[in-house]
Coordinates of C-alpha atoms in Angstrom, one line a residue:
Chain V
X1 CA -81.8 4.3 -14.5
X2 CA -82.6 6.2 -11.2
X3 CA -82.1 4.1 -7.7
X4 CA -85.7 4.7 -6.9
X5 CA -86.8 2.8 -10.4
X6 CA -84.5 0.1 -9.7
X7 CA -85.8 -0.4 -6.2
X8 CA -89.3 -0.4 -7.4
X9 CA -88.5 -3.0 -10.1
X10 CA -86.7 -5.3 -7.7
X11 CA -89.9 -5.1 -5.2
X12 CA -92.2 -6.2 -8.0
X13 CA -89.8 -9.1 -9.0
X14 CA -89.3 -10.2 -5.4
X15 CA -93.3 -9.9 -4.9
X16 CA -93.8 -12.1 -7.7
X17 CA -91.6 -14.9 -6.6
X18 CA -93.3 -14.8 -3.0
X19 CA -96.4 -15.4 -4.4
X20 CA -95.7 -18.5 -6.6
X21 CA -97.8 -21.4 -5.5
X22 CA -95.9 -24.6 -4.9
X23 CA -98.8 -27.0 -4.5
X24 CA -99.8 -30.0 -6.8
X25 CA -103.2 -30.7 -7.5
X26 CA -102.3 -34.3 -8.4
X27 CA -100.2 -34.9 -5.3
X28 CA -102.6 -37.5 -4.0
X29 CA -104.2 -38.9 -7.3
X30 CA -102.2 -42.3 -6.3
X31 CA -103.9 -42.8 -3.2
X32 CA -106.2 -45.5 -4.0
X33 CA -107.8 -48.1 -1.5
X34 CA -107.0 -51.5 -2.6
X35 CA -104.3 -50.7 -5.1
X36 CA -101.8 -48.1 -3.4
X37 CA -98.6 -50.1 -2.0
X38 CA -96.7 -48.8 1.0
X39 CA -93.8 -48.4 -1.5
X40 CA -95.5 -46.1 -3.4
X41 CA -96.5 -43.8 -0.8
X42 CA -92.8 -43.6 0.2
X43 CA -91.6 -43.0 -3.4
X44 CA -94.4 -40.5 -4.1
X45 CA -94.5 -38.6 -0.5
X46 CA -91.2 -39.4 1.0
X47 CA -90.4 -40.3 4.8
X48 CA -93.6 -40.0 6.6
X49 CA -94.2 -37.7 9.8
X50 CA -95.6 -40.4 11.7
X51 CA -95.3 -44.2 11.8
X52 CA -97.6 -46.3 13.8
X53 CA -98.4 -50.2 14.4
X54 CA -95.0 -51.3 13.0
X55 CA -95.3 -49.3 9.7
X56 CA -98.9 -50.3 9.0
X57 CA -100.2 -46.9 9.3
X58 CA -98.1 -43.9 8.0
X59 CA -99.0 -40.2 8.3
X60 CA -98.2 -37.2 6.5
X61 CA -98.5 -33.4 7.0
X62 CA -100.0 -31.4 4.0
X63 CA -100.8 -27.8 3.4
X64 CA -102.5 -26.3 0.6
X65 CA -102.4 -23.4 -1.8
X66 CA -104.4 -22.4 -5.0
X67 CA -102.1 -24.9 -6.7
X68 CA -102.8 -27.8 -4.8
X69 CA -101.4 -29.9 -1.9
X70 CA -97.6 -29.7 -0.5
X71 CA -95.8 -31.6 2.1
X72 CA -95.0 -30.0 5.4
X73 CA -91.8 -30.6 7.4
X74 CA -92.5 -31.7 10.9
X75 CA -92.1 -28.8 12.9
X76 CA -93.5 -26.8 15.9
X77 CA -96.9 -28.2 16.7
X78 CA -99.3 -28.1 13.6
X79 CA -98.1 -24.7 12.3
X80 CA -98.5 -24.2 8.7
X81 CA -100.4 -27.6 8.4
X82 CA -103.7 -27.9 7.4
X83 CA -104.0 -31.5 6.7
X84 CA -102.9 -34.8 8.0
X85 CA -102.9 -37.8 5.3
X86 CA -103.6 -40.9 7.2
X87 CA -102.9 -44.4 5.5
X88 CA -103.7 -47.8 6.5
X89 CA -101.9 -50.7 5.0
X90 CA -102.9 -54.3 5.3
X91 CA -100.3 -57.3 5.9
X92 CA -99.8 -57.4 2.1
X93 CA -98.6 -53.9 2.0
X94 CA -101.6 -52.6 0.2
X95 CA -103.6 -49.5 1.1
X96 CA -107.1 -50.5 3.2
X97 CA -108.2 -47.2 4.4
X98 CA -107.2 -43.8 4.2
X99 CA -108.4 -40.2 5.5
X100 CA -107.3 -36.7 4.6
X101 CA -108.0 -35.3 8.3
X102 CA -108.6 -31.7 8.3
X103 CA -106.5 -30.4 11.2
X104 CA -107.6 -26.7 10.9
X105 CA -110.9 -25.5 10.9
X106 CA -111.8 -23.8 7.6
Chain K
X1 CA -93.6 20.3 55.6
X2 CA -90.1 19.1 54.9
X3 CA -89.5 16.0 52.5
X4 CA -86.6 14.0 52.4
X5 CA -84.4 13.6 49.3
X6 CA -85.4 10.0 49.4
X7 CA -89.3 10.5 49.7
X8 CA -88.6 13.1 46.6
X9 CA -86.8 10.8 44.4
X10 CA -89.6 8.1 45.0
X11 CA -92.1 10.5 44.1
X12 CA -90.3 11.4 40.9
X13 CA -89.7 7.7 40.2
X14 CA -93.4 6.9 40.5
X15 CA -94.4 10.1 38.4
X16 CA -92.0 9.0 35.8
X17 CA -92.9 5.2 35.6
X18 CA -96.8 6.1 35.7
X19 CA -96.6 7.9 32.0
X20 CA -94.1 5.2 30.8
X21 CA -96.8 2.7 31.4
X22 CA -99.6 4.6 30.1
X23 CA -97.7 5.4 27.0
X24 CA -97.6 2.0 26.1
X25 CA -100.3 1.2 23.2
X26 CA -102.7 -1.4 24.3
X27 CA -103.4 -3.6 21.5
X28 CA -106.3 -6.4 22.1
X29 CA -105.5 -9.8 21.4
X30 CA -108.2 -11.3 19.4
X31 CA -109.7 -14.9 20.2
X32 CA -108.7 -17.5 18.0
X33 CA -106.6 -20.9 17.9
X34 CA -102.6 -20.8 18.6
X35 CA -101.0 -21.0 15.2
X36 CA -99.6 -24.2 16.3
X37 CA -102.8 -25.9 17.4
X38 CA -104.8 -28.5 16.1
X39 CA -108.5 -27.2 15.7
X40 CA -110.1 -30.8 15.4
X41 CA -110.7 -32.1 19.3
X42 CA -114.3 -30.9 19.7
X43 CA -116.8 -32.6 22.1
X44 CA -118.7 -34.4 19.3
X45 CA -115.7 -36.8 19.1
X46 CA -116.8 -38.4 22.4
X47 CA -119.9 -39.9 20.3
X48 CA -117.5 -41.3 17.7
X49 CA -115.1 -43.1 19.9
X50 CA -116.7 -46.4 21.4
X51 CA -114.5 -48.2 24.1
X52 CA -114.1 -51.8 22.9
X53 CA -114.7 -51.0 19.3
X54 CA -112.8 -48.2 18.1
X55 CA -109.4 -49.3 16.9
X56 CA -106.1 -47.3 17.0
X57 CA -106.4 -47.2 13.2
X58 CA -109.9 -45.4 13.6
X59 CA -108.7 -42.9 15.9
X60 CA -105.6 -41.8 13.6
X61 CA -108.2 -41.8 10.6
X62 CA -110.8 -39.4 12.4
X63 CA -108.3 -37.1 14.3
X64 CA -104.8 -37.5 12.7
X65 CA -101.5 -38.2 14.3
X66 CA -101.3 -37.4 18.0
X67 CA -99.4 -34.7 19.7
X68 CA -98.1 -37.0 22.1
X69 CA -97.9 -40.9 22.2
X70 CA -96.3 -43.7 24.4
X71 CA -93.6 -45.7 22.9
X72 CA -95.5 -48.7 22.9
X73 CA -98.6 -46.7 21.4
X74 CA -100.5 -47.7 24.6
X75 CA -101.9 -44.1 24.7
X76 CA -102.2 -41.2 22.5
X77 CA -102.7 -37.4 23.8
X78 CA -104.3 -35.0 21.4
X79 CA -104.3 -31.2 22.3
X80 CA -105.5 -27.8 21.4
X81 CA -105.1 -24.3 22.5
X82 CA -107.6 -21.7 22.1
X83 CA -107.0 -17.9 23.1
X84 CA -109.8 -16.5 24.5
X85 CA -108.6 -12.9 24.3
X86 CA -106.4 -10.6 26.1
X87 CA -104.4 -7.5 25.9
X88 CA -100.6 -6.6 24.6
X89 CA -99.0 -3.4 25.7
X90 CA -96.4 -2.1 23.1
X91 CA -94.0 0.1 23.9
X92 CA -91.6 1.8 21.1
X93 CA -88.1 3.5 21.8
X94 CA -85.0 4.2 19.9
X95 CA -86.2 2.5 16.7
X96 CA -87.2 -0.6 18.3
X97 CA -90.5 -2.2 20.0
X98 CA -91.9 -4.5 22.2
X99 CA -94.6 -5.7 24.4
X100 CA -95.8 -7.5 27.5
X101 CA -99.5 -8.7 27.9
X102 CA -101.7 -11.4 28.8
X103 CA -104.0 -13.8 27.2
X104 CA -106.7 -16.2 28.7
X105 CA -106.2 -19.5 27.1
X106 CA -108.1 -22.6 27.1
X107 CA -106.1 -25.8 26.8
X108 CA -108.0 -29.1 25.5
X109 CA -106.8 -32.4 26.1
X110 CA -107.9 -35.9 24.6
X111 CA -106.2 -38.7 26.3
X112 CA -107.2 -41.9 24.4
X113 CA -106.0 -45.3 25.8
X114 CA -105.7 -48.7 24.3
X115 CA -105.9 -52.2 25.2
X116 CA -103.0 -54.8 24.3
X117 CA -105.4 -55.5 21.1
X118 CA -105.1 -52.1 20.0
X119 CA -108.8 -51.0 20.8
X120 CA -109.9 -48.1 22.8
X121 CA -110.1 -48.6 26.3
X122 CA -110.8 -45.2 27.5
X123 CA -110.9 -41.7 26.0
X124 CA -111.2 -38.8 28.3
X125 CA -111.3 -34.9 27.6
X126 CA -109.9 -32.6 29.9
X127 CA -110.2 -28.7 29.8
X128 CA -108.0 -26.2 31.5
X129 CA -108.4 -22.4 31.3
X130 CA -105.8 -20.1 32.8
X131 CA -103.6 -16.9 32.1
X132 CA -100.6 -17.0 30.1
X133 CA -98.1 -14.1 30.3
X134 CA -96.6 -12.8 27.2
X135 CA -93.6 -11.0 26.0
X136 CA -93.0 -9.7 22.4
X137 CA -89.4 -8.6 21.5
X138 CA -88.3 -6.2 18.9
X139 CA -87.8 -8.6 16.4
X140 CA -91.4 -9.7 16.5
X141 CA -90.7 -13.1 18.2
X142 CA -93.1 -13.7 21.4
X143 CA -92.2 -15.9 24.5
X144 CA -95.0 -17.1 26.5
X145 CA -94.9 -18.7 30.1
X146 CA -97.4 -21.7 29.7
X147 CA -99.8 -21.7 32.6
X148 CA -101.0 -25.0 31.9
X149 CA -100.8 -27.4 35.0
X150 CA -101.9 -30.5 33.3
X151 CA -99.1 -30.3 30.8
X152 CA -96.8 -30.8 33.2
X153 CA -98.5 -34.0 34.7
X154 CA -98.7 -36.1 31.5
X155 CA -96.4 -38.6 31.5
X156 CA -93.4 -39.3 29.2
X157 CA -93.4 -41.6 26.2
X158 CA -92.0 -44.4 28.2
X159 CA -94.6 -44.1 30.8
X160 CA -97.8 -46.1 31.3
X161 CA -100.9 -44.1 31.4
X162 CA -102.4 -46.5 33.9
X163 CA -100.1 -45.1 36.8
X164 CA -100.8 -41.7 36.1
X165 CA -103.4 -39.7 38.6
X166 CA -104.1 -37.0 36.1
X167 CA -106.3 -39.7 34.1
X168 CA -109.9 -38.7 34.9
X169 CA -113.2 -38.5 33.0
X170 CA -114.3 -35.1 32.6
X171 CA -117.1 -33.9 30.7
X172 CA -116.0 -31.7 27.6
X173 CA -116.4 -27.9 28.2
X174 CA -119.3 -26.5 25.6

């Protein structure tokens, strides 16, 4: 096989890998006021990017692709992050309120 | 007229630099938010934040996590950076390229202070516009010289905002 053909095939394969969406449409389905627990938040989403008021408020950084939402590591500013999930828990550890804040203007 | 060797050299140097500068390709920098900036602190927030009523949780649910906050959460700072446009001169030589330029940016700060009960004591917007120098390396990485004066006056996470002189009520820039 000619080197040019091999290069072309490799390029096509790598381009396909780069375009694979990583989001999950159901990532936030577990978030329900009055039902979700703080433990569930940690189990489903891992360590939060922000913790406030002695752990009663948790925040997570998210972005979105065609497949759904995915978590963003805390990095430089808000680069690559479109949403901030804010969860407010009561003293009993049950979710009282939550908000998916749009950090970037669509 | 007799011209000294030093003067001749100076003239040649200047004549050589002018083409080098002019050969840089000027690329306009479009207006828009910085990639690392939030875009959700507009003047409409001032109507949604009520001193004595709005809580820390309300602020977080409304705007998201702050850019900076006191260790005791007595204050939070939200910041956005909007580039109003500029120009970048790109020079290419020997297989590499780089550039220098300048961009006018607007830094907007929302500083929220809370009382001991976690309710908003004050919420102030501050706007600052200035020119930032920009250097782009051959690898594409850019280095900026931040021009914000307010940024350098914000207190550290362990400091109280109350003792800071930069806190003042400013009408948000439209």
